[in-house]
Amino acid sequence: MTHWESVIGLEVHVQLQTQSKIFSGASTHYGADPNTQACAVDIALPGILPVMNRTAVQMAATFGLATGATINHRSVFARKNYFYPDLPKGYQISQYEIPIVSGGKINIGEGDTQKQIRITRAHLEEDAGKSLHDGLGEMSGIDLNRAGTPLLEVVSEPDMRSPAEAIAYLRKLHSLVRYLKICDGNMQEGSFRCDANISIRVKGDSELGIRTELKNINSFRFIERALNHEIQRQIDLIEDGGKVVQETRLYDPDTDQTRPMRGKEEAHDYRYFPDPDLPPLVIEDAEVEYLRSSLPELPDARCDRFIDAYQLRRSDAQQLTADRGIADYFEETVREAGGNSKIAANWVTGDLMAALNRDNLPIEQSRVSPILLGRLIYRISDQSISGTIAKDIFSDLWDNGGDVDQIIEARGLKQISDSAELEQVVEEILSKFSEQADQVRQGQGKVLGFLVGQVMKETGGKANPKAVNEILSRKLSP
Ligand code: ADP
Ligand code: MG
């Protein structure tokens, strides 16, 4: 049986989160009424001239610096010519021969499976508008609000060998652009879109096979499914004696199939040429150095620091640092919790993430602030409350707001560590469950847990389990 190997290269369109468009002053805000955010430049009135948005340039260079790429001090905008109703100029302004960013790399995996994916280039370009079909009967509408939105197209080398590696790369890239605050990463709104190029070859071959391209798949889950499907389609095709043709295919999540969309254009079909309306884009050394000094701590470095400074397992540290917002939240929680990093890690990766997922909220809109969660954890560690009661308080805070100490006070949830009070409850339980008490006295240690549980139940979870254990053991020692 032939051993096939898949080869994947990704082109990701990262929408840069500037206030205004790449060559005009119109707003990039998402969700406005059609064509209310398209100015003369975006709708391509005759005589208009593009003016470069400096923030978009800085964001692109920041990305290059964060991936160890070369920032080209002089790059060139080109016209990519094609006709489509959502592109009123008849060409898209992009970068072709000299992009602003060349080279660079992104690490995926860990330990033995760690791997570097090379980035070929990252170039600046403008987005096109959108065609609208819903509710328009036989007609199509054109919304040019998105026209001119700045994009950074990040092109990888064909370095990935499985859908899982492709997803790992995408997640890392997604995390990175959010860390750098150059993209909001919102995939539903199209702020992070991926085209996947894929081919197969016999394992061990050095030449690449003919590739197909899957366009604009906007969720990690669908990308993985689409890739798996396309790999299988190519294998079946070749094993049946057929040939893969280079083409663009569309993935349909409803049928879990890909179908041809169009033959792949070659670069010469686009008649690229330098845009005479824009001078070469020059970025000075001083500006690059300023941007370098403004880089935040990046995900890999932050993950290593979390392992070191907070004594976390790598898997926890990775989970906590994958998103900058979560990492910030965690660090603030630990500060407020008096340094109890392990308990804080459990809470953030556990109850907090579950609650955010349930209510479909981003960390920035968490209904429990890191300060509150920190205080709650502090009360667990100073033994004012048990972990079980803390979960209850957390739900209360999430649903109704309030303050940790107030809730503990008002609902009488303070843990009972007072031994006189506990002794009394223990006595009651021992007489109620005398049979089990005898079993413990006769050496059946396991039954002790049952009795501890009964005391906890009797006190509504407020007894300090450690103290209960001690008292019971002392009373039942033979
Ligand atoms: P185009 O100009 O048609 O978009 P590029 O040469 O820029 O083509 O490559 C686009 C993407 O396709 C890159 O991410 C590259 O790594 C990937 N790629 C190129 N050849 C192959 C191949 N044979 N198999 C898989 N991916 C490929
Ligand atoms: Mg391309």
Short mmCIF file of C-alpha atoms and ligand atoms in Angstrom, two decimals:
data_model
loop_
_atom_site.label_atom_id
_atom_site.label_comp_id
_atom_site.label_asym_id
_atom_site.label_seq_id
_atom_site.Cartn_x
_atom_site.Cartn_y
_atom_site.Cartn_z
CA MET A 1 0.00 0.00 0.00
CA THR A 2 1.26 3.41 -0.90
CA HIS A 3 2.04 5.74 1.96
CA TRP A 4 0.74 9.15 1.13
CA GLU A 5 1.94 12.33 2.75
CA SER A 6 -0.05 15.53 2.69
CA VAL A 7 1.60 18.91 2.16
CA ILE A 8 -0.15 22.07 3.28
CA GLY A 9 0.68 25.75 2.86
CA LEU A 10 -1.63 28.44 4.25
CA GLU A 11 -2.47 31.97 3.21
CA VAL A 12 -4.13 33.82 6.06
CA HIS A 13 -5.82 37.18 5.68
CA VAL A 14 -5.40 39.06 8.93
CA GLN A 15 -7.64 42.10 9.13
CA LEU A 16 -5.66 44.87 10.80
CA GLN A 17 -7.63 46.63 13.50
CA THR A 18 -7.07 50.22 12.41
CA GLN A 19 -9.74 52.88 12.94
CA SER A 20 -9.79 53.89 9.29
CA LYS A 21 -9.15 52.13 6.00
CA ILE A 22 -5.81 51.42 4.41
CA PHE A 23 -5.98 54.20 1.79
CA SER A 24 -8.91 56.36 2.95
CA GLY A 25 -10.33 57.98 6.06
CA ALA A 26 -13.56 55.93 6.10
CA SER A 27 -14.30 53.95 9.25
CA THR A 28 -13.56 50.22 9.41
CA HIS A 29 -16.21 49.62 12.07
CA TYR A 30 -18.04 46.34 11.49
CA GLY A 31 -21.79 45.98 11.11
CA ALA A 32 -22.89 49.39 9.77
CA ASP A 33 -25.67 49.72 7.17
CA PRO A 34 -24.50 48.86 3.65
CA ASN A 35 -22.44 51.52 1.90
CA THR A 36 -22.50 54.00 4.81
CA GLN A 37 -18.78 53.56 5.35
CA ALA A 38 -17.49 53.76 1.82
CA CYS A 39 -16.05 57.09 0.77
CA ALA A 40 -15.06 58.34 -2.68
CA VAL A 41 -11.78 56.40 -2.51
CA ASP A 42 -13.49 53.13 -1.59
CA ILE A 43 -16.11 53.34 -4.31
CA ALA A 44 -13.41 54.34 -6.81
CA LEU A 45 -14.74 57.65 -8.10
CA PRO A 46 -12.60 58.98 -10.95
CA GLY A 47 -9.69 61.15 -9.86
CA ILE A 48 -9.38 59.80 -6.36
CA LEU A 49 -5.96 59.10 -4.87
CA PRO A 50 -5.05 56.63 -2.14
CA VAL A 51 -3.18 57.80 0.97
CA MET A 52 -1.32 55.21 3.03
CA ASN A 53 -2.52 54.55 6.59
CA ARG A 54 0.56 54.70 8.80
CA THR A 55 -0.90 52.54 11.56
CA ALA A 56 -1.44 49.69 9.10
CA VAL A 57 2.25 49.89 8.15
CA GLN A 58 3.31 49.82 11.79
CA MET A 59 1.09 46.83 12.48
CA ALA A 60 2.55 44.90 9.55
CA ALA A 61 6.10 45.68 10.68
CA THR A 62 5.23 44.67 14.24
CA PHE A 63 4.08 41.31 12.96
CA GLY A 64 7.35 40.89 11.06
CA LEU A 65 9.39 41.72 14.15
CA ALA A 66 7.43 39.27 16.30
CA THR A 67 8.13 36.42 13.87
CA GLY A 68 11.82 37.18 13.40
CA ALA A 69 11.28 38.26 9.79
CA THR A 70 13.08 40.84 7.66
CA ILE A 71 11.33 44.19 7.48
CA ASN A 72 11.91 45.56 3.99
CA HIS A 73 12.72 49.23 4.33
CA ARG A 74 11.34 49.85 0.90
CA SER A 75 8.34 47.89 -0.38
CA VAL A 76 6.11 48.45 -3.37
CA PHE A 77 2.35 48.48 -3.93
CA ALA A 78 1.09 46.80 -7.06
CA ARG A 79 -2.21 46.60 -8.86
CA LYS A 80 -3.70 43.12 -9.08
CA ASN A 81 -6.16 43.39 -11.94
CA TYR A 82 -9.39 41.43 -12.08
CA PHE A 83 -13.04 42.12 -12.63
CA TYR A 84 -15.60 41.48 -9.97
CA PRO A 85 -18.68 43.49 -8.91
CA ASP A 86 -17.36 44.03 -5.37
CA LEU A 87 -14.15 45.59 -6.72
CA PRO A 88 -15.16 48.87 -8.35
CA LYS A 89 -11.62 49.95 -9.31
CA GLY A 90 -11.11 46.81 -11.38
CA TYR A 91 -7.93 46.13 -9.44
CA GLN A 92 -6.92 45.42 -5.88
CA ILE A 93 -3.98 47.31 -4.39
CA SER A 94 -1.63 44.70 -2.96
CA GLN A 95 2.08 44.09 -2.67
CA TYR A 96 3.68 41.71 -5.10
CA GLU A 97 7.39 41.66 -5.84
CA ILE A 98 8.54 43.43 -2.71
CA PRO A 99 6.30 42.88 0.33
CA ILE A 100 6.85 44.75 3.61
CA VAL A 101 7.73 41.51 5.47
CA SER A 102 9.90 38.63 4.17
CA GLY A 103 10.73 35.41 5.97
CA GLY A 104 9.93 34.73 9.61
CA LYS A 105 8.74 31.66 11.43
CA ILE A 106 6.19 30.32 13.88
CA ASN A 107 6.75 27.45 16.31
CA ILE A 108 4.10 24.79 16.72
CA GLY A 109 3.89 21.76 18.96
CA GLU A 110 6.07 21.14 21.98
CA GLY A 111 8.87 18.87 23.13
CA ASP A 112 9.57 16.13 20.59
CA THR A 113 6.84 17.29 18.25
CA GLN A 114 8.05 20.91 18.16
CA LYS A 115 8.41 22.24 14.66
CA GLN A 116 9.09 25.53 12.92
CA ILE A 117 6.77 26.64 10.16
CA ARG A 118 8.44 29.13 7.85
CA ILE A 119 6.59 32.21 6.73
CA THR A 120 7.35 33.16 3.15
CA ARG A 121 6.08 36.71 3.30
CA ALA A 122 3.48 39.01 4.76
CA HIS A 123 2.15 41.77 2.58
CA LEU A 124 -0.27 44.65 2.93
CA GLU A 125 -3.36 44.87 0.76
CA GLU A 126 -6.87 46.22 0.69
CA ASP A 127 -9.98 44.09 1.12
CA ALA A 128 -12.78 44.06 -1.46
CA GLY A 129 -16.48 44.74 -0.83
CA LYS A 130 -19.15 42.11 -0.39
CA SER A 131 -21.95 40.84 -2.61
CA LEU A 132 -25.29 40.50 -0.83
CA HIS A 133 -27.94 38.02 -1.87
CA ASP A 134 -30.26 37.46 1.08
CA GLY A 135 -33.71 38.97 0.76
CA LEU A 136 -33.01 40.58 -2.63
CA GLY A 137 -34.93 38.14 -4.79
CA GLU A 138 -33.39 37.86 -8.25
CA MET A 139 -30.98 40.71 -7.59
CA SER A 140 -27.63 40.94 -5.88
CA GLY A 141 -26.55 43.89 -3.79
CA ILE A 142 -23.08 45.30 -3.36
CA ASP A 143 -21.89 46.56 0.03
CA LEU A 144 -18.63 48.47 -0.19
CA ASN A 145 -18.18 49.05 3.54
CA ARG A 146 -15.45 46.42 3.63
CA ALA A 147 -13.71 47.76 0.52
CA GLY A 148 -10.36 49.23 1.52
CA THR A 149 -10.17 47.52 4.92
CA PRO A 150 -6.48 46.83 5.63
CA LEU A 151 -5.34 43.23 5.40
CA LEU A 152 -2.05 41.60 6.13
CA GLU A 153 -1.78 38.45 4.04
CA VAL A 154 0.50 35.99 5.77
CA VAL A 155 1.78 33.29 3.39
CA SER A 156 3.43 30.18 4.80
CA GLU A 157 5.85 27.81 3.14
CA PRO A 158 4.34 24.41 2.34
CA ASP A 159 5.75 23.12 5.64
CA MET A 160 2.74 21.46 7.24
CA ARG A 161 2.29 17.72 6.87
CA SER A 162 -1.15 17.13 8.38
CA PRO A 163 -4.42 18.93 9.08
CA ALA A 164 -3.48 18.85 12.78
CA GLU A 165 -0.27 20.77 12.06
CA ALA A 166 -2.20 23.26 9.94
CA ILE A 167 -4.62 23.88 12.80
CA ALA A 168 -1.77 24.23 15.31
CA TYR A 169 -0.15 26.83 13.05
CA LEU A 170 -3.41 28.72 12.61
CA ARG A 171 -4.09 28.77 16.34
CA LYS A 172 -0.59 30.04 17.03
CA LEU A 173 -0.89 32.74 14.39
CA HIS A 174 -4.30 33.70 15.74
CA SER A 175 -2.92 33.93 19.26
CA LEU A 176 0.04 36.00 18.07
CA VAL A 177 -1.95 38.66 16.19
CA ARG A 178 -4.19 39.05 19.24
CA TYR A 179 -1.15 39.44 21.49
CA LEU A 180 0.21 42.09 19.17
CA LYS A 181 -3.20 43.81 19.18
CA ILE A 182 -3.08 44.12 15.42
CA CYS A 183 -6.22 42.01 14.79
CA ASP A 184 -9.32 41.23 16.85
CA GLY A 185 -9.23 37.63 15.58
CA ASN A 186 -13.00 37.48 15.14
CA MET A 187 -13.49 34.65 12.66
CA GLN A 188 -17.27 34.98 12.36
CA GLU A 189 -16.87 38.56 11.23
CA GLY A 190 -14.11 37.54 8.84
CA SER A 191 -11.24 39.28 10.63
CA PHE A 192 -9.10 36.14 10.32
CA ARG A 193 -9.64 34.11 7.14
CA CYS A 194 -7.72 31.23 5.74
CA ASP A 195 -7.08 29.81 2.26
CA ALA A 196 -5.52 26.38 2.40
CA ASN A 197 -3.27 24.96 -0.34
CA ILE A 198 -2.97 21.24 -0.29
CA SER A 199 -1.30 18.48 -2.24
CA ILE A 200 -0.28 14.91 -1.63
CA ARG A 201 2.81 12.95 -2.57
CA VAL A 202 4.28 9.56 -1.89
CA LYS A 203 6.03 9.71 1.45
CA GLY A 204 9.73 10.18 0.88
CA ASP A 205 9.35 12.06 -2.42
CA SER A 206 11.10 15.40 -2.54
CA GLU A 207 8.98 17.02 -5.23
CA LEU A 208 5.67 18.64 -4.42
CA GLY A 209 2.45 17.34 -5.91
CA ILE A 210 -0.14 19.40 -7.78
CA ARG A 211 -2.11 21.44 -5.28
CA THR A 212 -5.67 22.60 -4.92
CA GLU A 213 -6.72 25.63 -2.92
CA LEU A 214 -9.63 25.74 -0.49
CA LYS A 215 -11.01 29.24 -0.09
CA ASN A 216 -12.10 31.23 2.94
CA ILE A 217 -13.01 28.67 5.54
CA ASN A 218 -13.91 30.54 8.66
CA SER A 219 -13.64 28.18 11.60
CA PHE A 220 -10.84 25.97 12.90
CA ARG A 221 -13.17 23.00 12.98
CA PHE A 222 -14.24 23.39 9.36
CA ILE A 223 -10.68 23.91 8.17
CA GLU A 224 -9.63 20.61 9.70
CA ARG A 225 -12.62 18.80 8.21
CA ALA A 226 -12.17 20.39 4.81
CA LEU A 227 -8.48 19.46 4.73
CA ASN A 228 -9.15 15.86 5.75
CA HIS A 229 -11.78 15.59 3.12
CA GLU A 230 -9.63 17.11 0.38
CA ILE A 231 -6.66 14.86 1.20
CA GLN A 232 -8.87 11.79 0.88
CA ARG A 233 -10.36 13.05 -2.38
CA GLN A 234 -6.88 13.51 -3.88
CA ILE A 235 -5.71 10.08 -2.69
CA ASP A 236 -8.78 8.37 -4.14
CA LEU A 237 -8.38 10.26 -7.40
CA ILE A 238 -4.73 9.28 -7.85
CA GLU A 239 -5.24 5.70 -6.75
CA ASP A 240 -8.00 5.41 -9.36
CA GLY A 241 -5.50 6.47 -12.01
CA GLY A 242 -6.63 10.09 -12.20
CA LYS A 243 -4.71 13.35 -11.79
CA VAL A 244 -5.21 16.28 -9.44
CA VAL A 245 -5.79 19.51 -11.37
CA GLN A 246 -4.68 22.82 -9.97
CA GLU A 247 -7.87 24.64 -9.08
CA THR A 248 -9.71 26.53 -6.41
CA ARG A 249 -12.32 24.50 -4.56
CA LEU A 250 -15.05 25.48 -2.14
CA TYR A 251 -15.80 23.53 1.01
CA ASP A 252 -19.44 23.02 1.88
CA PRO A 253 -19.82 22.29 5.60
CA ASP A 254 -23.39 21.01 5.10
CA THR A 255 -22.36 18.13 2.83
CA ASP A 256 -18.76 17.91 4.12
CA GLN A 257 -17.50 18.00 0.54
CA THR A 258 -15.39 20.23 -1.63
CA ARG A 259 -16.37 21.17 -5.17
CA PRO A 260 -14.54 23.07 -7.90
CA MET A 261 -15.07 26.83 -7.92
CA ARG A 262 -12.77 27.93 -10.72
CA GLY A 263 -9.49 27.10 -12.39
CA LYS A 264 -6.57 28.62 -10.57
CA GLU A 265 -5.39 31.90 -12.05
CA GLU A 266 -1.69 32.23 -12.65
CA ALA A 267 0.05 35.38 -11.48
CA HIS A 268 0.39 36.61 -15.09
CA ASP A 269 -3.40 36.59 -15.44
CA TYR A 270 -3.55 39.43 -12.94
CA ARG A 271 -1.23 41.70 -14.92
CA TYR A 272 0.48 42.96 -11.80
CA PHE A 273 2.29 46.28 -12.13
CA PRO A 274 3.48 48.88 -9.60
CA ASP A 275 0.67 51.26 -8.66
CA PRO A 276 1.61 54.68 -10.06
CA ASP A 277 -0.64 56.39 -7.49
CA LEU A 278 1.46 55.24 -4.55
CA PRO A 279 5.14 55.94 -3.96
CA PRO A 280 7.29 53.09 -2.65
CA LEU A 281 6.54 52.44 1.01
CA VAL A 282 9.54 53.44 3.07
CA ILE A 283 10.00 52.56 6.72
CA GLU A 284 13.03 54.02 8.49
CA ASP A 285 15.35 52.15 10.84
CA ALA A 286 14.40 54.38 13.73
CA GLU A 287 10.74 53.51 13.34
CA VAL A 288 11.50 49.79 13.15
CA GLU A 289 13.60 50.06 16.31
CA TYR A 290 10.82 51.95 18.07
CA LEU A 291 8.35 49.21 17.11
CA ARG A 292 10.78 46.53 18.26
CA SER A 293 11.08 48.17 21.66
CA SER A 294 7.28 48.33 21.92
CA LEU A 295 6.74 44.61 21.37
CA PRO A 296 4.79 42.94 24.19
CA GLU A 297 5.90 39.69 25.80
CA LEU A 298 5.01 37.04 23.20
CA PRO A 299 3.08 33.79 23.81
CA ASP A 300 6.09 31.41 23.83
CA ALA A 301 8.08 33.57 26.24
CA ARG A 302 5.06 34.11 28.44
CA CYS A 303 4.36 30.38 28.57
CA ASP A 304 7.95 29.68 29.72
CA ARG A 305 7.70 32.41 32.34
CA PHE A 306 4.38 31.04 33.64
CA ILE A 307 5.95 27.60 34.11
CA ASP A 308 8.86 29.14 35.95
CA ALA A 309 7.27 31.87 38.02
CA TYR A 310 4.00 30.15 38.87
CA GLN A 311 5.17 26.51 38.96
CA LEU A 312 2.56 25.44 36.44
CA ARG A 313 2.49 22.35 34.27
CA ARG A 314 3.28 23.13 30.63
CA SER A 315 -0.21 22.16 29.49
CA ASP A 316 -1.78 24.60 31.96
CA ALA A 317 0.68 27.35 31.08
CA GLN A 318 -0.08 26.84 27.39
CA GLN A 319 -3.79 26.99 27.95
CA LEU A 320 -3.43 30.14 30.04
CA THR A 321 -1.14 31.96 27.62
CA ALA A 322 -2.80 31.05 24.32
CA ASP A 323 -4.97 34.13 24.65
CA ARG A 324 -3.51 37.39 25.87
CA GLY A 325 -6.71 38.38 27.64
CA ILE A 326 -6.82 35.11 29.60
CA ALA A 327 -3.13 35.43 30.52
CA ASP A 328 -3.66 38.98 31.78
CA TYR A 329 -6.72 37.86 33.74
CA PHE A 330 -4.78 35.01 35.33
CA GLU A 331 -1.89 37.22 36.42
CA GLU A 332 -4.21 39.75 38.01
CA THR A 333 -6.08 36.97 39.80
CA VAL A 334 -2.84 35.57 41.24
CA ARG A 335 -1.79 39.01 42.52
CA GLU A 336 -5.11 39.46 44.28
CA ALA A 337 -5.08 35.87 45.58
CA GLY A 338 -1.83 36.47 47.45
CA GLY A 339 0.24 34.37 45.05
CA ASN A 340 -1.79 31.17 45.08
CA SER A 341 -0.98 30.44 41.46
CA LYS A 342 -1.91 26.77 41.33
CA ILE A 343 -5.39 27.29 42.76
CA ALA A 344 -5.79 30.29 40.48
CA ALA A 345 -4.77 28.22 37.43
CA ASN A 346 -7.38 25.60 38.32
CA TRP A 347 -10.07 28.21 38.68
CA VAL A 348 -9.28 30.09 35.50
CA THR A 349 -8.96 26.96 33.33
CA GLY A 350 -11.93 25.34 35.10
CA ASP A 351 -14.92 27.23 36.46
CA LEU A 352 -14.13 30.55 34.79
CA MET A 353 -13.63 29.16 31.27
CA ALA A 354 -16.70 26.96 31.65
CA ALA A 355 -18.80 29.98 32.60
CA LEU A 356 -17.42 32.08 29.73
CA ASN A 357 -18.13 29.27 27.26
CA ARG A 358 -21.60 28.71 28.61
CA ASP A 359 -22.54 32.38 28.24
CA ASN A 360 -20.44 32.74 25.07
CA LEU A 361 -18.51 35.70 26.48
CA PRO A 362 -14.95 36.81 25.73
CA ILE A 363 -12.66 37.12 28.75
CA GLU A 364 -12.87 40.92 28.54
CA GLN A 365 -16.57 40.65 29.39
CA SER A 366 -16.23 38.13 32.21
CA ARG A 367 -18.99 38.65 34.76
CA VAL A 368 -16.53 37.95 37.57
CA SER A 369 -13.51 40.25 37.56
CA PRO A 370 -10.01 38.92 38.27
CA ILE A 371 -10.03 40.95 41.48
CA LEU A 372 -13.14 39.17 42.73
CA LEU A 373 -11.86 35.75 41.72
CA GLY A 374 -8.57 36.56 43.43
CA ARG A 375 -10.36 37.46 46.67
CA LEU A 376 -12.39 34.29 46.50
CA ILE A 377 -9.23 32.21 46.12
CA TYR A 378 -7.64 34.11 48.99
CA ARG A 379 -10.56 33.06 51.21
CA ILE A 380 -10.03 29.44 50.23
CA SER A 381 -6.36 29.57 51.05
CA ASP A 382 -6.84 31.26 54.43
CA GLN A 383 -9.42 28.53 55.15
CA SER A 384 -12.35 30.91 55.56
CA ILE A 385 -14.28 28.82 53.05
CA SER A 386 -13.96 25.39 51.48
CA GLY A 387 -13.45 24.80 47.77
CA THR A 388 -16.99 23.49 47.45
CA ILE A 389 -18.53 26.57 49.04
CA ALA A 390 -16.28 28.71 46.83
CA LYS A 391 -17.87 27.19 43.72
CA ASP A 392 -21.24 28.15 45.06
CA ILE A 393 -20.08 31.72 45.76
CA PHE A 394 -18.57 31.93 42.29
CA SER A 395 -21.94 31.11 40.68
CA ASP A 396 -23.58 33.69 42.90
CA LEU A 397 -21.01 36.33 41.87
CA TRP A 398 -21.42 35.38 38.22
CA ASP A 399 -25.20 35.66 38.27
CA ASN A 400 -25.76 38.49 40.73
CA GLY A 401 -22.48 40.34 41.25
CA GLY A 402 -21.56 41.47 44.74
CA ASP A 403 -18.53 41.09 46.95
CA VAL A 404 -16.87 37.94 48.22
CA ASP A 405 -16.71 38.76 51.93
CA GLN A 406 -20.22 40.19 51.91
CA ILE A 407 -21.64 37.01 50.43
CA ILE A 408 -19.75 34.85 52.93
CA GLU A 409 -21.08 37.02 55.76
CA ALA A 410 -24.65 37.43 54.53
CA ARG A 411 -25.14 33.77 53.69
CA GLY A 412 -23.29 32.51 56.76
CA LEU A 413 -20.85 30.48 54.69
CA LYS A 414 -17.77 30.89 56.81
CA GLN A 415 -15.98 27.62 57.30
CA ILE A 416 -16.25 26.05 60.75
CA SER A 417 -12.78 25.40 62.04
CA ASP A 418 -13.70 25.95 65.68
CA SER A 419 -13.02 22.57 67.30
CA ALA A 420 -15.63 22.74 70.08
CA GLU A 421 -18.36 23.32 67.54
CA LEU A 422 -17.04 20.58 65.26
CA GLU A 423 -16.62 18.07 68.13
CA GLN A 424 -20.30 18.43 68.87
CA VAL A 425 -21.34 17.71 65.30
CA VAL A 426 -18.93 14.76 65.15
CA GLU A 427 -20.48 13.28 68.31
CA GLU A 428 -23.93 13.51 66.79
CA ILE A 429 -22.81 11.79 63.61
CA LEU A 430 -21.01 9.05 65.56
CA SER A 431 -24.13 8.14 67.51
CA LYS A 432 -26.29 8.30 64.41
CA PHE A 433 -23.94 6.05 62.44
CA SER A 434 -22.63 3.85 65.24
CA GLU A 435 -22.33 0.83 62.98
CA GLN A 436 -19.95 2.63 60.61
CA ALA A 437 -18.07 4.04 63.58
CA ASP A 438 -17.45 0.49 64.83
CA GLN A 439 -16.23 -0.57 61.42
CA VAL A 440 -13.61 2.15 61.54
CA ARG A 441 -12.58 1.15 65.06
CA GLN A 442 -12.14 -2.40 63.73
CA GLY A 443 -9.69 -1.16 61.17
CA GLN A 444 -11.84 -0.48 58.11
CA GLY A 445 -10.14 2.85 57.38
CA LYS A 446 -12.13 3.41 54.18
CA VAL A 447 -15.34 4.01 56.10
CA LEU A 448 -13.82 7.11 57.70
CA GLY A 449 -14.45 9.00 54.47
CA PHE A 450 -18.15 8.21 54.73
CA LEU A 451 -18.28 9.73 58.22
CA VAL A 452 -16.36 12.84 57.12
CA GLY A 453 -18.93 13.19 54.35
CA GLN A 454 -21.80 13.00 56.84
CA VAL A 455 -20.26 15.77 58.97
CA MET A 456 -19.80 17.92 55.86
CA LYS A 457 -23.42 17.30 54.92
CA GLU A 458 -24.64 18.13 58.41
CA THR A 459 -22.77 21.48 58.34
CA GLY A 460 -23.90 22.37 54.83
CA GLY A 461 -20.36 21.98 53.53
CA LYS A 462 -19.01 24.54 55.97
CA ALA A 463 -16.90 22.29 58.15
CA ASN A 464 -13.17 22.40 57.58
CA PRO A 465 -12.61 18.90 56.16
CA LYS A 466 -9.09 18.67 57.51
CA ALA A 467 -10.22 19.45 61.05
CA VAL A 468 -13.11 16.97 60.78
CA ASN A 469 -10.72 14.29 59.65
CA GLU A 470 -8.45 14.91 62.63
CA ILE A 471 -11.25 14.85 65.18
CA LEU A 472 -12.79 11.67 63.75
CA SER A 473 -9.45 9.87 63.57
CA ARG A 474 -8.66 10.78 67.15
CA LYS A 475 -12.07 9.67 68.43
CA LEU A 476 -12.05 6.41 66.54
CA SER A 477 -8.48 5.32 67.11
CA PRO A 478 -8.61 1.84 68.73
P1 ADP B 1 -0.31 31.79 -5.46
O1 ADP B 1 0.46 32.95 -5.96
O2 ADP B 1 -1.00 31.02 -6.51
O3 ADP B 1 -1.19 32.11 -4.30
P2 ADP B 1 2.01 30.86 -4.03
O4 ADP B 1 3.19 30.31 -4.71
O5 ADP B 1 2.07 32.22 -3.46
O6 ADP B 1 0.77 30.71 -4.97
O7 ADP B 1 1.64 29.85 -2.88
C1 ADP B 1 0.49 30.00 -2.14
C2 ADP B 1 0.51 29.01 -1.01
O8 ADP B 1 0.50 27.68 -1.51
C3 ADP B 1 1.72 29.09 -0.11
O9 ADP B 1 1.27 29.06 1.23
C4 ADP B 1 2.52 27.86 -0.45
O10 ADP B 1 3.20 27.37 0.68
C5 ADP B 1 1.45 26.90 -0.86
N1 ADP B 1 1.89 25.87 -1.81
C6 ADP B 1 2.58 26.05 -2.93
N2 ADP B 1 2.77 24.88 -3.57
C7 ADP B 1 2.17 23.93 -2.82
C8 ADP B 1 2.00 22.50 -2.97
N3 ADP B 1 2.47 21.83 -4.01
N4 ADP B 1 1.32 21.87 -2.00
C9 ADP B 1 0.81 22.51 -0.95
N5 ADP B 1 0.95 23.82 -0.78
C10 ADP B 1 1.60 24.54 -1.71
MG MG B 2 -1.89 33.73 -3.08
#
